[in-house]
Amino acid sequence: MRKRWLLLGLSCLFSLGIIALLQANYLVQSREKRKFLRIFPPHILGTKKELPLAYNSFYFAGQSSKAIYLANHTAPSYILNVNKTLRDTQVIKLFPPALTKTLPFPNQVIFQDSRFMLTSTLTNIIYVIQPGNPIDSITMDLPAGIADFQIVHGNIALTKTYDTTLKQRILVMLDLRSGKPLYRYFPQALGEGLFSTNGTFSFSKEKKITWYVHAYWNKVVALDSLLRPFRTFTTIDGTGSIPRPVMSTNQEGQLTVSGPASAINQHVCLAENYLLVHSTLPAQNEPFNSVRTFWAVDAYHSTRGSYQFSFYLPFEEGNKPIDFLYADSHLYVLYGHKLISYSLSLPILSD
């Protein structure tokens, strides 16, 4: 009996060894396919300040000249007003909690131009909330809910939604007074499946440029004020031969996903003349497991789109960043139970 258990143990160890070798070979081959290199200038991140958070469900709702606004997924009627020095916080009871019951979860609160707006990915209604004023609701002429939302200027906004006929994501510029679309952008379907057109957008008020960054493909498109593409470039990992997720329906009518389901470009923000993109892929000059301990942020020329440099955002007590926001020469990084600000020393970049 003892000999039998010994043979069984050796067999298991041999099988685990084979699996480990196959995994190591896969990692080596994957790394060889990624020929891009990252450039790391010194002293990009400077002074660090921390603010503990009571809950781990906060997200960036927006900013004003003096404050960062954090909204909460579990309690959308409460907003945390954080001074940009991280020295003072105030809780804002934005609206009666009963209002959120009219919107299906998930919902999102946005602050911009002295206005709070409540949206949902499952409905096309926007609630406009200004302290001291009645709550106003606007029904947008959209085929589906509002995935992301940003005020361009005045009553003009940008939003990402889903076209149910074409079965793809679209970017729409809206008139908030009438709820009517002004312009539309249909991202190129790079592959098949529901993920092929998904991405993140960021609008520059100074340059009047909208950057649409594909989530699962290494492609960035610059759009003018009418949402017309005028420049396209690939991120530095654009040479990597990485399989993309494809969602399809099997014979039983169930949705299935093939390929990895993690996005390549997950977060985007504008910082001075740079477009900052969080990439989940390691470069050739990085350990393959570096993405498990650091966030790699790649900086691109915000007009030409050329790659400039990269820097790391570290994990905090084992927790990875949730999102980042740039304001007044500082980068604000949101973790589960913590908000951290870094002074950001960006190299001078001309147009």
XYZ file of C-alpha atoms in Angstrom:
351
model
C 0.000 0.000 0.000
C 2.853 2.359 0.900
C 4.523 1.678 -2.457
C 1.282 2.407 -4.252
C 0.898 5.779 -2.513
C 4.535 6.579 -3.279
C 4.017 5.891 -6.980
C 0.849 7.979 -6.938
C 2.720 10.875 -5.306
C 5.563 10.681 -7.817
C 3.031 10.621 -10.645
C 1.351 13.771 -9.300
C 4.688 15.541 -8.921
C 5.648 14.559 -12.484
C 2.319 15.882 -13.800
C 2.715 19.148 -11.897
C 6.241 19.480 -13.261
C 5.008 19.055 -16.825
C 2.311 21.675 -16.256
C 4.886 24.076 -14.771
C 7.195 23.578 -17.760
C 4.370 24.170 -20.212
C 3.333 27.320 -18.346
C 6.918 28.599 -18.282
C 7.284 27.890 -22.004
C 4.029 29.774 -22.675
C 5.243 32.785 -20.679
C 8.567 32.828 -22.530
C 6.862 32.610 -25.922
C 4.357 35.293 -24.932
C 7.141 37.584 -23.799
C 9.093 37.017 -27.017
C 6.068 38.166 -28.994
C 6.062 41.463 -27.113
C 8.973 43.278 -28.692
C 8.154 46.685 -27.248
C 10.346 48.322 -24.609
C 9.292 50.790 -21.944
C 11.300 53.921 -21.102
C 11.385 54.870 -17.406
C 12.677 58.402 -16.706
C 13.638 59.048 -13.062
C 11.619 61.091 -10.576
C 8.261 61.153 -12.375
C 6.358 60.513 -9.133
C 7.250 62.840 -6.259
C 5.741 63.713 -2.884
C 3.157 61.218 -1.652
C 0.117 61.978 0.520
C -2.517 59.549 1.787
C -6.144 59.762 2.859
C -7.789 56.704 4.492
C -11.267 55.864 3.199
C -13.927 54.150 5.265
C -15.302 52.146 2.325
C -13.752 50.377 -0.633
C -16.470 51.203 -3.166
C -15.537 54.793 -4.050
C -14.838 56.031 -7.570
C -13.912 59.383 -9.114
C -16.990 61.486 -9.851
C -15.124 64.613 -10.964
C -13.218 67.626 -9.702
C -13.510 71.366 -9.138
C -10.796 73.995 -8.714
C -10.264 72.996 -5.065
C -11.734 69.535 -4.566
C -11.912 65.961 -5.802
C -15.367 64.369 -5.671
C -15.697 60.678 -4.828
C -18.970 58.851 -5.383
C -19.899 55.489 -3.899
C -21.302 52.474 -5.723
C -23.169 51.214 -2.654
C -24.549 54.605 -1.550
C -24.872 56.847 -4.630
C -26.763 59.569 -2.723
C -23.646 60.366 -0.665
C -20.651 62.187 -2.172
C -17.276 62.684 -0.497
C -15.782 66.131 -1.143
C -11.999 65.864 -0.699
C -9.765 68.930 -0.657
C -6.954 68.528 -3.196
C -4.417 68.719 -0.388
C -6.128 65.630 1.150
C -6.397 67.537 4.448
C -10.148 68.022 4.601
C -13.225 66.026 3.627
C -16.929 66.769 3.645
C -19.889 64.487 3.057
C -22.554 65.783 0.685
C -26.016 64.290 0.854
C -26.795 64.837 -2.779
C -30.394 63.689 -3.123
C -32.971 61.522 -1.356
C -31.869 57.858 -1.432
C -35.306 56.993 -2.836
C -34.305 58.598 -6.134
C -31.775 55.853 -6.852
C -34.568 53.287 -6.721
C -35.913 54.742 -9.966
C -32.682 53.775 -11.720
C -31.548 50.167 -12.109
C -28.107 49.279 -10.784
C -25.361 49.949 -11.769
C -25.558 53.736 -11.710
C -22.951 56.489 -11.849
C -22.671 59.981 -10.393
C -20.714 62.592 -12.363
C -19.669 66.071 -11.209
C -18.714 68.701 -13.753
C -19.269 72.445 -14.186
C -20.974 72.779 -10.756
C -23.507 70.097 -11.620
C -24.024 66.551 -10.410
C -25.560 64.059 -12.806
C -26.886 60.605 -12.098
C -26.888 58.051 -14.930
C -27.240 54.305 -15.380
C -25.883 51.815 -17.893
C -29.365 50.289 -18.120
C -31.445 53.381 -18.908
C -31.149 56.509 -21.061
C -32.385 58.937 -18.376
C -30.051 61.560 -16.884
C -30.893 63.264 -13.578
C -29.372 66.741 -13.212
C -28.841 67.777 -9.589
C -27.758 71.230 -8.442
C -27.804 72.182 -4.744
C -30.837 74.325 -3.984
C -32.563 73.555 -7.282
C -35.249 70.998 -8.157
C -33.993 67.723 -9.582
C -34.370 67.706 -13.342
C -34.528 64.579 -15.505
C -33.732 64.352 -19.208
C -34.515 61.383 -21.440
C -31.712 60.962 -23.947
C -32.461 59.810 -27.484
C -30.143 56.817 -27.196
C -30.600 53.152 -28.161
C -29.415 51.933 -24.738
C -28.052 53.071 -21.376
C -25.182 55.423 -20.605
C -21.879 53.638 -20.007
C -19.621 56.689 -19.555
C -20.423 60.375 -19.443
C -18.508 63.656 -19.688
C -19.570 67.285 -20.117
C -17.812 68.855 -23.111
C -18.991 72.417 -22.508
C -22.229 74.020 -21.378
C -25.076 71.673 -22.261
C -23.049 69.511 -24.647
C -21.960 66.089 -23.380
C -20.210 62.960 -24.593
C -21.407 59.492 -23.706
C -20.689 55.917 -24.634
C -23.673 53.702 -25.312
C -24.574 50.479 -27.115
C -26.198 50.257 -30.527
C -28.599 47.318 -30.272
C -29.042 47.075 -34.049
C -25.363 47.043 -34.984
C -24.447 45.258 -31.712
C -21.502 47.497 -30.954
C -20.400 50.370 -28.732
C -20.821 53.893 -30.087
C -19.709 57.322 -28.906
C -22.390 60.030 -29.011
C -22.257 63.816 -28.562
C -25.525 64.990 -26.983
C -27.482 68.189 -26.463
C -28.581 67.974 -22.825
C -31.417 70.458 -23.321
C -33.219 68.355 -25.929
C -31.665 64.944 -25.331
C -30.932 64.703 -29.062
C -27.695 63.293 -30.497
C -25.548 65.805 -32.362
C -22.781 63.559 -33.686
C -21.903 59.873 -33.499
C -18.715 57.880 -33.766
C -18.794 54.172 -34.587
C -15.510 52.540 -33.482
C -14.036 50.100 -35.948
C -14.814 46.497 -35.018
C -11.366 44.972 -34.563
C -12.313 41.314 -34.578
C -15.548 39.680 -33.524
C -17.735 39.719 -30.450
C -19.201 42.304 -28.100
C -15.787 43.407 -26.859
C -14.405 44.313 -30.279
C -15.582 47.955 -30.167
C -15.432 48.621 -26.426
C -13.110 51.304 -25.144
C -12.539 54.367 -22.966
C -12.705 57.985 -24.040
C -11.205 61.204 -22.709
C -11.988 64.722 -23.927
C -9.561 67.662 -23.895
C -11.333 71.007 -23.535
C -8.180 72.898 -24.464
C -7.504 70.983 -27.672
C -11.134 70.022 -28.397
C -9.956 66.480 -29.117
C -11.601 63.261 -27.979
C -9.341 60.251 -27.590
C -11.038 56.869 -27.959
C -8.796 54.139 -26.542
C -9.804 50.582 -27.431
C -9.882 48.323 -24.391
C -9.056 44.957 -25.965
C -7.033 46.142 -28.958
C -3.903 48.273 -29.171
C -5.562 51.132 -31.013
C -6.227 54.787 -30.173
C -8.302 57.125 -32.353
C -8.297 60.938 -32.145
C -11.651 62.588 -32.955
C -12.342 66.231 -33.759
C -15.190 68.347 -32.348
C -17.632 66.645 -34.753
C -16.430 63.162 -33.704
C -14.640 62.640 -37.011
C -11.448 60.534 -36.821
C -8.350 62.431 -37.923
C -5.492 60.429 -36.397
C -4.948 56.800 -35.370
C -2.029 55.162 -33.609
C -1.227 51.947 -31.787
C 0.004 51.747 -28.234
C 3.556 50.511 -27.665
C 2.291 46.968 -27.163
C 0.735 47.071 -30.635
C 3.168 44.493 -31.998
C 2.121 41.852 -29.502
C 0.231 38.914 -30.970
C -2.312 38.501 -28.195
C -5.578 36.563 -28.582
C -8.635 38.696 -27.950
C -11.859 37.698 -26.210
C -14.725 36.728 -28.499
C -18.266 36.425 -27.173
C -20.696 34.203 -29.046
C -23.850 32.156 -28.526
C -23.767 28.360 -28.465
C -26.505 25.966 -29.620
C -28.244 26.181 -26.241
C -28.481 29.965 -26.552
C -25.913 30.615 -23.816
C -23.250 33.295 -24.126
C -19.711 31.956 -24.197
C -16.389 33.788 -24.080
C -13.218 32.535 -25.743
C -9.834 34.093 -25.110
C -8.693 36.234 -22.164
C -11.319 38.566 -20.716
C -8.952 41.178 -19.272
C -8.600 44.474 -21.096
C -5.236 45.663 -22.401
C -5.939 49.383 -21.958
C -8.022 49.763 -18.821
C -7.764 53.387 -17.669
C -7.078 56.674 -19.440
C -6.609 60.286 -18.343
C -5.173 63.506 -19.775
C -2.266 65.239 -18.002
C -1.017 68.487 -19.538
C 0.198 67.524 -23.041
C 0.185 63.802 -22.298
C -2.352 61.037 -22.727
C -1.804 58.548 -19.875
C -2.887 54.971 -20.568
C -2.762 52.119 -18.075
C -1.581 48.994 -19.905
C -1.859 45.472 -18.500
C 0.847 43.927 -20.701
C 4.505 43.587 -19.653
C 7.215 44.825 -21.994
C 10.238 42.865 -23.109
C 12.426 44.698 -20.583
C 10.130 43.852 -17.637
C 9.566 40.659 -15.637
C 6.457 38.893 -16.875
C 4.826 39.055 -13.434
C 5.487 42.808 -13.050
C 1.836 43.541 -13.852
C 0.912 41.676 -10.656
C 2.775 44.107 -8.412
C 2.732 47.400 -10.363
C 0.458 49.373 -12.650
C 2.319 50.353 -15.822
C 1.209 53.773 -17.092
C 2.345 54.765 -20.591
C 2.503 58.437 -21.626
C 1.799 59.520 -25.216
C 2.005 62.863 -26.973
C -1.592 64.092 -26.685
C -1.603 65.539 -30.219
C 0.697 63.345 -32.291
C 0.109 60.152 -30.326
C 3.786 59.139 -30.210
C 4.996 57.167 -27.188
C 7.095 59.197 -24.722
C 7.774 57.286 -21.493
C 6.261 55.100 -18.749
C 6.101 54.978 -14.976
C 4.802 52.573 -12.321
C 2.008 53.011 -9.815
C 2.762 50.588 -6.956
C 0.270 48.379 -5.195
C -0.613 49.503 -1.678
C -0.654 46.778 0.975
C -1.378 44.249 -1.741
C -4.220 46.312 -3.218
C -3.943 47.409 -6.829
C -5.106 50.853 -7.983
C -8.723 51.272 -9.046
C -8.391 54.427 -11.123
C -6.328 57.607 -11.451
C -7.070 61.289 -12.038
C -4.788 64.204 -12.899
C -5.254 67.680 -11.416
C -2.936 70.623 -10.700
C 0.380 68.799 -11.264
C -0.742 65.900 -9.071
C -1.854 62.382 -9.862
C -4.637 61.118 -7.590
C -4.744 57.340 -7.333
C -7.729 55.557 -5.828
C -7.255 52.268 -3.980
C -9.785 50.240 -2.031
C -9.534 51.976 1.343
C -7.162 54.771 0.428
C -6.784 57.838 -1.797
C -3.171 58.749 -2.606
C -1.822 61.837 -4.349
C 1.600 62.064 -5.981
C 3.240 65.216 -7.251
C 3.851 64.512 -10.934
C 6.941 65.878 -12.671
C 6.049 65.699 -16.359
C 8.776 66.502 -18.901
C 8.067 69.627 -20.942
C 6.347 68.605 -24.168
C 5.457 70.999 -26.980
C 2.863 70.503 -29.677
